[in-house]
GROMACS .gro file of C-alpha atoms in nm:
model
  368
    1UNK     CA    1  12.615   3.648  13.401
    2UNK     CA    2  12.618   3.306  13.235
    3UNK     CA    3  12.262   3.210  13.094
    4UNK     CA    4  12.166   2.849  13.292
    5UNK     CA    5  11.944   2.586  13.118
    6UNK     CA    6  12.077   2.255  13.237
    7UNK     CA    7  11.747   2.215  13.406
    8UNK     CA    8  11.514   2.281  13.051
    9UNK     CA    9  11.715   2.000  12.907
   10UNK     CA   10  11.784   1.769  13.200
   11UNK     CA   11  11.529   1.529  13.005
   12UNK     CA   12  11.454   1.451  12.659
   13UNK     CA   13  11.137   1.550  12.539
   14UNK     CA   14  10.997   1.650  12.192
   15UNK     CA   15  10.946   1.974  12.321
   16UNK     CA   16  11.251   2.033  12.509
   17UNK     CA   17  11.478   2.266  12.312
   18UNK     CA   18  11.189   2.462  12.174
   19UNK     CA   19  11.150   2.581  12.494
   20UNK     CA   20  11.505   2.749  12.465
   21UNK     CA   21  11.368   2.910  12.155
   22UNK     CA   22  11.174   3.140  12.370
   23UNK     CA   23  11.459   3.274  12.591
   24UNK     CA   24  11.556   3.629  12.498
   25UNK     CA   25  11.897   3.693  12.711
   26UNK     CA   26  12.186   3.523  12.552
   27UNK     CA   27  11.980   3.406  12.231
   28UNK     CA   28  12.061   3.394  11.869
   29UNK     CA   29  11.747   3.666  11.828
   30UNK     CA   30  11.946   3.915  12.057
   31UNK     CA   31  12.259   3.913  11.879
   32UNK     CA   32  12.162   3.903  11.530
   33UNK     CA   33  11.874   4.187  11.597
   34UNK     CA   34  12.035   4.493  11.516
   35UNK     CA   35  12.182   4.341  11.188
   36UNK     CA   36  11.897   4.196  11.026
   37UNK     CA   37  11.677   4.511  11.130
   38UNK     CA   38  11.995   4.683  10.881
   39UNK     CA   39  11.938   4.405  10.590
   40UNK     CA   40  11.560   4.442  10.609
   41UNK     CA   41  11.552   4.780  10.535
   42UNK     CA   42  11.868   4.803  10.273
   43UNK     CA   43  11.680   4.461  10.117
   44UNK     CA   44  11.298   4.712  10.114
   45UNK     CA   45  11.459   5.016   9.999
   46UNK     CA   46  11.633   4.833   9.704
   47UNK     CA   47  11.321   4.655   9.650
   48UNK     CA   48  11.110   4.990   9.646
   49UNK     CA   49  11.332   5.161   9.396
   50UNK     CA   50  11.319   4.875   9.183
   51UNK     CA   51  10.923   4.850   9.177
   52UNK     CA   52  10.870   5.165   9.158
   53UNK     CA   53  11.162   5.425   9.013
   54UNK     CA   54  11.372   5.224   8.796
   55UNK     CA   55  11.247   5.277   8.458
   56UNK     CA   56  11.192   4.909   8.223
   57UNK     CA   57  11.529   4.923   8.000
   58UNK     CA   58  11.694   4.999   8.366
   59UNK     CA   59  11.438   4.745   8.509
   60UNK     CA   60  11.619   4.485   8.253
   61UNK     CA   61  11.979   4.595   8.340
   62UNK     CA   62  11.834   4.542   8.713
   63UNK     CA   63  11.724   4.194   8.666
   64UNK     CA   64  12.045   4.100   8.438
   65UNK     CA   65  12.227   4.178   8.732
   66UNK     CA   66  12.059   3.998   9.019
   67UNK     CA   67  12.075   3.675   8.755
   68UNK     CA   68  12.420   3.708   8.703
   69UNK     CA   69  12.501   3.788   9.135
   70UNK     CA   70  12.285   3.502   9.227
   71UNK     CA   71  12.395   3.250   9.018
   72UNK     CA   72  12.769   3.361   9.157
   73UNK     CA   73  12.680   3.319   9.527
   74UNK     CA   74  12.828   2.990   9.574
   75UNK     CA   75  13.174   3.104   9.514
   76UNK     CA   76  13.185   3.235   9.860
   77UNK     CA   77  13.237   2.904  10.042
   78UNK     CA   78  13.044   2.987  10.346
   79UNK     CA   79  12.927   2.694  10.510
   80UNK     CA   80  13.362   2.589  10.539
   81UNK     CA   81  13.491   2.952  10.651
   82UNK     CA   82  13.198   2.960  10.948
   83UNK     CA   83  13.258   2.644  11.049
   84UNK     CA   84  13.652   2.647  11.072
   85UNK     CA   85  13.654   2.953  11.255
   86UNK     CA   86  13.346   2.852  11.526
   87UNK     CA   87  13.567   2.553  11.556
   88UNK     CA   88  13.899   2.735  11.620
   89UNK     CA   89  13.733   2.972  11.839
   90UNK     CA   90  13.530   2.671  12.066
   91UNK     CA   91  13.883   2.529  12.098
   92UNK     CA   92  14.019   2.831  12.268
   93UNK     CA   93  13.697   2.887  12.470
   94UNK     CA   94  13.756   2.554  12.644
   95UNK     CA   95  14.098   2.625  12.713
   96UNK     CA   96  13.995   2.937  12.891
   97UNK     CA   97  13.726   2.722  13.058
   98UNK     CA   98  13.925   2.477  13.179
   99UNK     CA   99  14.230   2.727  13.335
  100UNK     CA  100  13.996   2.952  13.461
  101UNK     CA  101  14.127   2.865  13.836
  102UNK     CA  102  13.933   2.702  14.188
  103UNK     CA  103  14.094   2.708  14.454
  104UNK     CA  104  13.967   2.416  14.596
  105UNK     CA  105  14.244   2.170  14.618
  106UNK     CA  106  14.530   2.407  14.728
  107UNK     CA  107  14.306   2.472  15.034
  108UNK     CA  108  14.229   2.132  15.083
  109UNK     CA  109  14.611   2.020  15.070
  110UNK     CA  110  14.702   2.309  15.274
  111UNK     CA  111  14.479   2.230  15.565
  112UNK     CA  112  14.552   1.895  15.552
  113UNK     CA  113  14.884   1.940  15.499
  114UNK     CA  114  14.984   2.250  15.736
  115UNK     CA  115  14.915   2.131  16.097
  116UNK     CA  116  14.864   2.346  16.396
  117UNK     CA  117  14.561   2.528  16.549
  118UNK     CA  118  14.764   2.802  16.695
  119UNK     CA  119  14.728   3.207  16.582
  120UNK     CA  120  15.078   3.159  16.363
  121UNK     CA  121  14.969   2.880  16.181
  122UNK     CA  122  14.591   2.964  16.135
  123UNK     CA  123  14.767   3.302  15.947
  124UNK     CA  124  15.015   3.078  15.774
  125UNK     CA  125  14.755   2.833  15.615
  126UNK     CA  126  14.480   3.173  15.542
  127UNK     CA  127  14.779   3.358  15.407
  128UNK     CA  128  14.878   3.073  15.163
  129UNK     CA  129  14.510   3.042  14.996
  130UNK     CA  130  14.490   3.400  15.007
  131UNK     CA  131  14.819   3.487  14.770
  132UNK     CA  132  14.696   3.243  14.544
  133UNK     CA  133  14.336   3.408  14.493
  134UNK     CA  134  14.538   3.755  14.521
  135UNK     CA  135  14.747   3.660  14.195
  136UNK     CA  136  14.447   3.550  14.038
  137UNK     CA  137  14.216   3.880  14.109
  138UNK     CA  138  14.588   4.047  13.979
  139UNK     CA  139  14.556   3.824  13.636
  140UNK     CA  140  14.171   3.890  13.608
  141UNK     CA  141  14.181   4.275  13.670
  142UNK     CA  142  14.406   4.247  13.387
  143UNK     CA  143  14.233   4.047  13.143
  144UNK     CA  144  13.803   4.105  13.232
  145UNK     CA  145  13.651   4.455  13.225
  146UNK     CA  146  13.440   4.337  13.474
  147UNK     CA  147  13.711   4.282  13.697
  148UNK     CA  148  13.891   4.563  13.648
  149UNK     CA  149  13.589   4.836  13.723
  150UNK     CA  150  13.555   4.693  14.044
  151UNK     CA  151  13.940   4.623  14.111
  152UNK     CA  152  14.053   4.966  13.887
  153UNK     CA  153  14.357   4.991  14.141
  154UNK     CA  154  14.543   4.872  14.425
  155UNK     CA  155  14.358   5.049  14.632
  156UNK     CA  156  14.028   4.805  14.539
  157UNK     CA  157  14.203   4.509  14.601
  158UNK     CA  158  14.343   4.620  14.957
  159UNK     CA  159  13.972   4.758  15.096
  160UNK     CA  160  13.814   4.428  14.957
  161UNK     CA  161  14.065   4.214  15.175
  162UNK     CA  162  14.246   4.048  14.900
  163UNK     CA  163  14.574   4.224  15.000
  164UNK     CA  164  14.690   4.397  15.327
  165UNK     CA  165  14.868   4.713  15.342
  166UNK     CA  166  15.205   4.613  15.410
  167UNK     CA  167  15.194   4.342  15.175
  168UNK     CA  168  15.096   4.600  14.878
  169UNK     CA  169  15.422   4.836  14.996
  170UNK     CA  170  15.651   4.522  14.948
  171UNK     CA  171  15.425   4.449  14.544
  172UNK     CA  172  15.528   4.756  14.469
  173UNK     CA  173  15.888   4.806  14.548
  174UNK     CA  174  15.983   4.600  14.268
  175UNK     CA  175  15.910   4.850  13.982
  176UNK     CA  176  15.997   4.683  13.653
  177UNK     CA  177  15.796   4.675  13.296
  178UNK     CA  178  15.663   4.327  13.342
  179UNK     CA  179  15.309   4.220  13.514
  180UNK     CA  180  15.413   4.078  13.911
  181UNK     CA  181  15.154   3.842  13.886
  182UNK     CA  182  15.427   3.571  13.996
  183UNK     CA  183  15.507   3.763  14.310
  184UNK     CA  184  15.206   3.644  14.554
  185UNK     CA  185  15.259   3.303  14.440
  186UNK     CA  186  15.656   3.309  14.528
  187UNK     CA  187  15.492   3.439  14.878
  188UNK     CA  188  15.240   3.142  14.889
  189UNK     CA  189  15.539   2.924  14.818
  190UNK     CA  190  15.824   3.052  15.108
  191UNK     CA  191  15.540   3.020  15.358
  192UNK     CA  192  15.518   2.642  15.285
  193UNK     CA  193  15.918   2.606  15.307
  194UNK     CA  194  15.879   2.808  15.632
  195UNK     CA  195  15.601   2.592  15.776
  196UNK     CA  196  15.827   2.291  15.628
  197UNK     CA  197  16.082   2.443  15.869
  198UNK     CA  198  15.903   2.509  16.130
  199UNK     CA  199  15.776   2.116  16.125
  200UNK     CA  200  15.412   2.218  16.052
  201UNK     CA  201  15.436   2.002  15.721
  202UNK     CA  202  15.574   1.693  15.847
  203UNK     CA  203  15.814   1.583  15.549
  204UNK     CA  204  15.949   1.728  15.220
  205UNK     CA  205  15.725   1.497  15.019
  206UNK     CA  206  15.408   1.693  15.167
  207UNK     CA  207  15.564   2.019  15.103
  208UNK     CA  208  15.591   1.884  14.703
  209UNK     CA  209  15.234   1.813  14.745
  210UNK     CA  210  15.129   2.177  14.832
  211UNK     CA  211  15.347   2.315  14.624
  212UNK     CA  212  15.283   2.149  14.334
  213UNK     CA  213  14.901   2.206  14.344
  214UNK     CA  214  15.043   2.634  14.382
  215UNK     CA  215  15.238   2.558  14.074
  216UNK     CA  216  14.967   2.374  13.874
  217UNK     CA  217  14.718   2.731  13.974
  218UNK     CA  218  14.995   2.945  13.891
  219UNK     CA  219  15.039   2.755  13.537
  220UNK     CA  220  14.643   2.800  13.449
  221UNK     CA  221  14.698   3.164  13.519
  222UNK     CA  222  15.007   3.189  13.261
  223UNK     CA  223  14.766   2.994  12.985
  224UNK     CA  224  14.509   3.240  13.053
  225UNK     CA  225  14.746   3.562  13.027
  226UNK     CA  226  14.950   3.384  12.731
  227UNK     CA  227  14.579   3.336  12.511
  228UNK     CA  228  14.469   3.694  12.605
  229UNK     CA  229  14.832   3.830  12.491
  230UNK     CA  230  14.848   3.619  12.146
  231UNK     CA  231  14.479   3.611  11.990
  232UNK     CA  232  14.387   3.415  11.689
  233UNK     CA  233  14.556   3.613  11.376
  234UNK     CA  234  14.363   3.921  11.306
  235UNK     CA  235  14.331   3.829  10.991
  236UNK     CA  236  14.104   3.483  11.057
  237UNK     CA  237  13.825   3.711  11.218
  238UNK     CA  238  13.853   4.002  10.976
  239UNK     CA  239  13.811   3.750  10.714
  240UNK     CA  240  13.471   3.599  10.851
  241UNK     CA  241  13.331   3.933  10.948
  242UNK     CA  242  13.401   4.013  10.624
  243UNK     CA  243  13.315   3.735  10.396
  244UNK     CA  244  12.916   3.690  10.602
  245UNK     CA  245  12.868   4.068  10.576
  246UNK     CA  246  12.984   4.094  10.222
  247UNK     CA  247  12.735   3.744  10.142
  248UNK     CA  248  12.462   3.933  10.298
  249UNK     CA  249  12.529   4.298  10.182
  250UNK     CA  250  12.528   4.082   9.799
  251UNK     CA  251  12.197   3.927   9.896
  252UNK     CA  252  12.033   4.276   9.909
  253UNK     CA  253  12.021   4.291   9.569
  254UNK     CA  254  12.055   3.919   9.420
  255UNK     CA  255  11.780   3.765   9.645
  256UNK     CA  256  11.490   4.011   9.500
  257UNK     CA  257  11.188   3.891   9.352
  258UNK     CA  258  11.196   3.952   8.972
  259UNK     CA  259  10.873   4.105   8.799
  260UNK     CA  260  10.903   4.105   8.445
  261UNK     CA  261  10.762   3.856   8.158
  262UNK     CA  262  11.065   3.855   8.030
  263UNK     CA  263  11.351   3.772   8.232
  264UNK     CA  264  11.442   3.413   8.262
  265UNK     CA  265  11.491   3.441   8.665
  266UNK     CA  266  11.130   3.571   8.701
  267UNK     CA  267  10.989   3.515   9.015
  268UNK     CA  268  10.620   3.247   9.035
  269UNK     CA  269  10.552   3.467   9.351
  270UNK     CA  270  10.597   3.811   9.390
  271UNK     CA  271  10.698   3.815   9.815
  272UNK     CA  272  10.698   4.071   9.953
  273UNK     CA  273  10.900   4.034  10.223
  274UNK     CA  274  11.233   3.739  10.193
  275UNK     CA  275  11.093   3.476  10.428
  276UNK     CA  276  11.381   3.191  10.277
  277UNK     CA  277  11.697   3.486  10.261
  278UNK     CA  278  11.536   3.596  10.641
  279UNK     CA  279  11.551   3.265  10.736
  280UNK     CA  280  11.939   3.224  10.601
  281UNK     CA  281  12.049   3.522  10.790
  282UNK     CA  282  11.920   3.449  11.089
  283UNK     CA  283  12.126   3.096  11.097
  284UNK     CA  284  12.458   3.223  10.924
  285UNK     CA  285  12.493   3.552  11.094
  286UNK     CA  286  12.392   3.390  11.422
  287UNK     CA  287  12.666   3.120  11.363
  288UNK     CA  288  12.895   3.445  11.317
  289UNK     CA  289  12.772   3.556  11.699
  290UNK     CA  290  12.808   3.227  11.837
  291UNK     CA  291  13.177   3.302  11.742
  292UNK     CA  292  13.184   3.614  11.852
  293UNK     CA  293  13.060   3.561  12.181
  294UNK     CA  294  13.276   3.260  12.273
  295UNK     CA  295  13.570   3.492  12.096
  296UNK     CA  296  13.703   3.612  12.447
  297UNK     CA  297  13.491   3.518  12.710
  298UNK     CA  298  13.642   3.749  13.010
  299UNK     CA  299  13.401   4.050  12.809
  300UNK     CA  300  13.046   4.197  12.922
  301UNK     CA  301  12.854   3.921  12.681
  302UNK     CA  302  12.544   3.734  12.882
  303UNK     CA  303  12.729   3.437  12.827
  304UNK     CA  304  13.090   3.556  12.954
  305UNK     CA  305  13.275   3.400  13.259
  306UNK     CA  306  13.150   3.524  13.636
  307UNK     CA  307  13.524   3.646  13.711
  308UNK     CA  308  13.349   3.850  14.010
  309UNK     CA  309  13.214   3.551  14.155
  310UNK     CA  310  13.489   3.296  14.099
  311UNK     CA  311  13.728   3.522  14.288
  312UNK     CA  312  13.480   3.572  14.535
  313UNK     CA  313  13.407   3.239  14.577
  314UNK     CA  314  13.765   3.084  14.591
  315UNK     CA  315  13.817   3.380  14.894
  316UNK     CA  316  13.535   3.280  15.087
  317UNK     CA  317  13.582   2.840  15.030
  318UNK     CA  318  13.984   2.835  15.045
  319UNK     CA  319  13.942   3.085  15.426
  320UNK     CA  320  13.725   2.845  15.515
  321UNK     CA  321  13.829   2.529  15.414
  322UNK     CA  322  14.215   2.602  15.593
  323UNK     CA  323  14.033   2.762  15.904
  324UNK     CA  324  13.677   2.688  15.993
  325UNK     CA  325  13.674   2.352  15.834
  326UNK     CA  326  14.032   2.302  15.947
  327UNK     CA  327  14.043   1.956  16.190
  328UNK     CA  328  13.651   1.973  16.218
  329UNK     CA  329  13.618   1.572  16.155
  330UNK     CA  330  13.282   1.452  16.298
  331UNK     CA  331  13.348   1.213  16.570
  332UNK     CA  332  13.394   0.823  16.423
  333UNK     CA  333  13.082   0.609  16.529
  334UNK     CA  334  12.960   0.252  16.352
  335UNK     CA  335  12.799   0.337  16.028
  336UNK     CA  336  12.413   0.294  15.997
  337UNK     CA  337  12.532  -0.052  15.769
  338UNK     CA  338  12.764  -0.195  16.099
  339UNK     CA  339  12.707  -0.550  16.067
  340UNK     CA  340  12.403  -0.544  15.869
  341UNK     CA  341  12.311  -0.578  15.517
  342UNK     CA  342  12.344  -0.277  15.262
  343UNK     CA  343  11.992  -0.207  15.136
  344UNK     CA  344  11.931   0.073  14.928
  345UNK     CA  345  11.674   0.329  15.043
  346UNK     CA  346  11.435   0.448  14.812
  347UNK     CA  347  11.096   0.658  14.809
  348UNK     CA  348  10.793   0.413  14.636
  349UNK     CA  349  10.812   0.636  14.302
  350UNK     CA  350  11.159   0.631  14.279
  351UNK     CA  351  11.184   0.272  14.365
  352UNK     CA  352  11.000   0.246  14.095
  353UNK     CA  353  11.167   0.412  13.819
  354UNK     CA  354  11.498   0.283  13.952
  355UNK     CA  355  11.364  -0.107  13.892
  356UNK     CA  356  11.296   0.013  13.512
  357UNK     CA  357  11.669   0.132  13.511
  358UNK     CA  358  11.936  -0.096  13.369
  359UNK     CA  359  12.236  -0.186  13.625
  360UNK     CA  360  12.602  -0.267  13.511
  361UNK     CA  361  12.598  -0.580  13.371
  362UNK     CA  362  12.681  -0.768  13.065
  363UNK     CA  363  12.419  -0.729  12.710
  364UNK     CA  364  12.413  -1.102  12.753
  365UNK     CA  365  12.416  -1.174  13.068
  366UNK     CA  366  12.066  -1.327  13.167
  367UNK     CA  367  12.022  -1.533  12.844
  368UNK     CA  368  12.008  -1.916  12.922
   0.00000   0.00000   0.00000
């Protein structure tokens, strides 16, 4: 379920992203948990047997070592890999984002677009939305786990009303290799040339109208099959995973506090525990999960896509929208403005924060 905070940040305040600090589901502190409780204890047990079993010529070869590893860290260009790949990654999450699919203009094109009120074209219109959310529950079950443990067969789909049972013996006599995601959609579509026929849609240029908006789904569901199908190159995540682990796992040793006299890397305060190389984890390996997370977001993350809901949701509007809602106009009386003046209604304290607000008008405008 996505984590909401519009409303914490819906005004600026000193305090107002602090307060997301605090949040535990979704947060930085809940993905990087498990890995820095790891790097704590590798970081104390290397610190123990240096204190305390390494004997002082080995203490020397110790502390040689850690000057040498430190003073080496900034060959690993950190900062540029991280921020390449969260880049990449954001790119593709808002390409996901933006196909993800709502039904919401088909229906509205298709009610106002496929006239009637009679039984045939009531089914016409409800069958048209519904072949459209149909190939998109078909693209999700095959793309979110979510999706596909409530939809694991045909069977799902058909008891949660997506598809009938005749229409699921027609899917699957075509048996071929390839996903039939298409084959709702070319449904969806010979309805509309049917109701074009049958003079329901009034005129070929309406029928391009609903068919393009079918087309323009159907396309967001190819982008969304064609980025699960082709990832980023393997090798792009391996090599991040790889280059922040192998920082930190180097960090276990070059970021301890050096006791002797002698060494010219000796510490001025024997710490205990790493509060700076904590600190550093917690940002670089949480700029790691930001990645991660955002990597696919059809997975069981806090922050992934609502699949369930969307397809849910475009069921229950696009029915609605082409049946209930279908030639319900509210009957045309004079507006409350009907040859009088247009004055804006306001409550006294939001009249008076609106008169401190700035309307559109020119920098200059009221200088004599």
């Amino acid at each position: 379920m996505t984590v909401k905070y519009n409303l914490d940040v819906s005004t600026s305040r000193p305090w107002t992203l602090f307060k997301l600090l605090f949040r535990w589901r979704g947060s930085v502190w809940k993905s990087v948990l498990f890995e820095l409780a790891i790097w704590l204890t590798l970081y104390f047990l290397v610190s123990i047997v240096y204190r305390f079993r390494l004997t002082k010529s080995q203490k020397r070869i110790f502390e040689q070592l850690v000057y040498f590893i430190d003073g080496k860290l900034d060959y690993i260009p950190l900062d540029f890999l991280l921020g390449f790949f969260v880049l990449s990654v954001l790119r593709r999450w808002n390409r996901f984002f933006d196909n993800i699919g709502y039904i919401d203009n088909i229906a509205l094109m298709v009610a106002a677009y496929v006239r009637g009120s009679d039984e045939e074209t009531r089914e016409m219109r409800r069958s048209i939305v519904r072949y459209c959310v149909l190939s998109q529950a078909l693209v999700f079950r095959d793309i979110s786990m979510r999706v596909r443990r409530r939809f694991p067969n045909l069977d799902a789909i058909v008891a949660a009303g997506f598809m009938m049972e005749h229409e699921r013996e027609k899917y699957e006599k075509i048996q071929y290799r390839y996903a039939k995601y298409w084959l709702p959609f070319q449904w969806a579509l010979a309805l509309c040339q049917e109701a074009r026929q049958k003079q329901t849609i009034a005129s070929d240029w309406l029928l391009e109208k609903v068919s393009e908006e079918i087309k323009q789904f159907r396309t967001s569901m190819a982008i969304l099959c064609n980025y699960d199908w082709v990832p980023l190159p393997i090798a792009y995540p391996q090599l991040i995973v790889l280059t922040v682990h192998v920082y930190f796992l180097i960090c276990v040793i070059s970021r301890q506090h050096i006791l002797s006299d002698e060494a010219p890397n000796k510490s001025r305060f024997d710490m205990i525990f790493p509060i700076m190389s904590t600190l550093q984890f917690i940002f670089y390996m949480g700029w790691l999960k930001v990645a991660e997370v955002i990597l696919n977001p059809f997975g069981e993350d806090d922050d992934d896509f609502e699949c369930n809901f969307l397809l849910d949701k475009n069921l229950t509007i696009g029915l609605t929208v082409v049946d209930e809602g279908y030639n319900r106009t509210p009957e045309i009386l004079k507006d409350a403005f009907w040859k009088h003046p247009i004055k804006p209604l306001y409550s006294t304290e939001a009249a008076h924060a609106e008169r401190r607000m700035s309307g559109i008008t020119g920098s200059i405008a009221h200088v004599v």
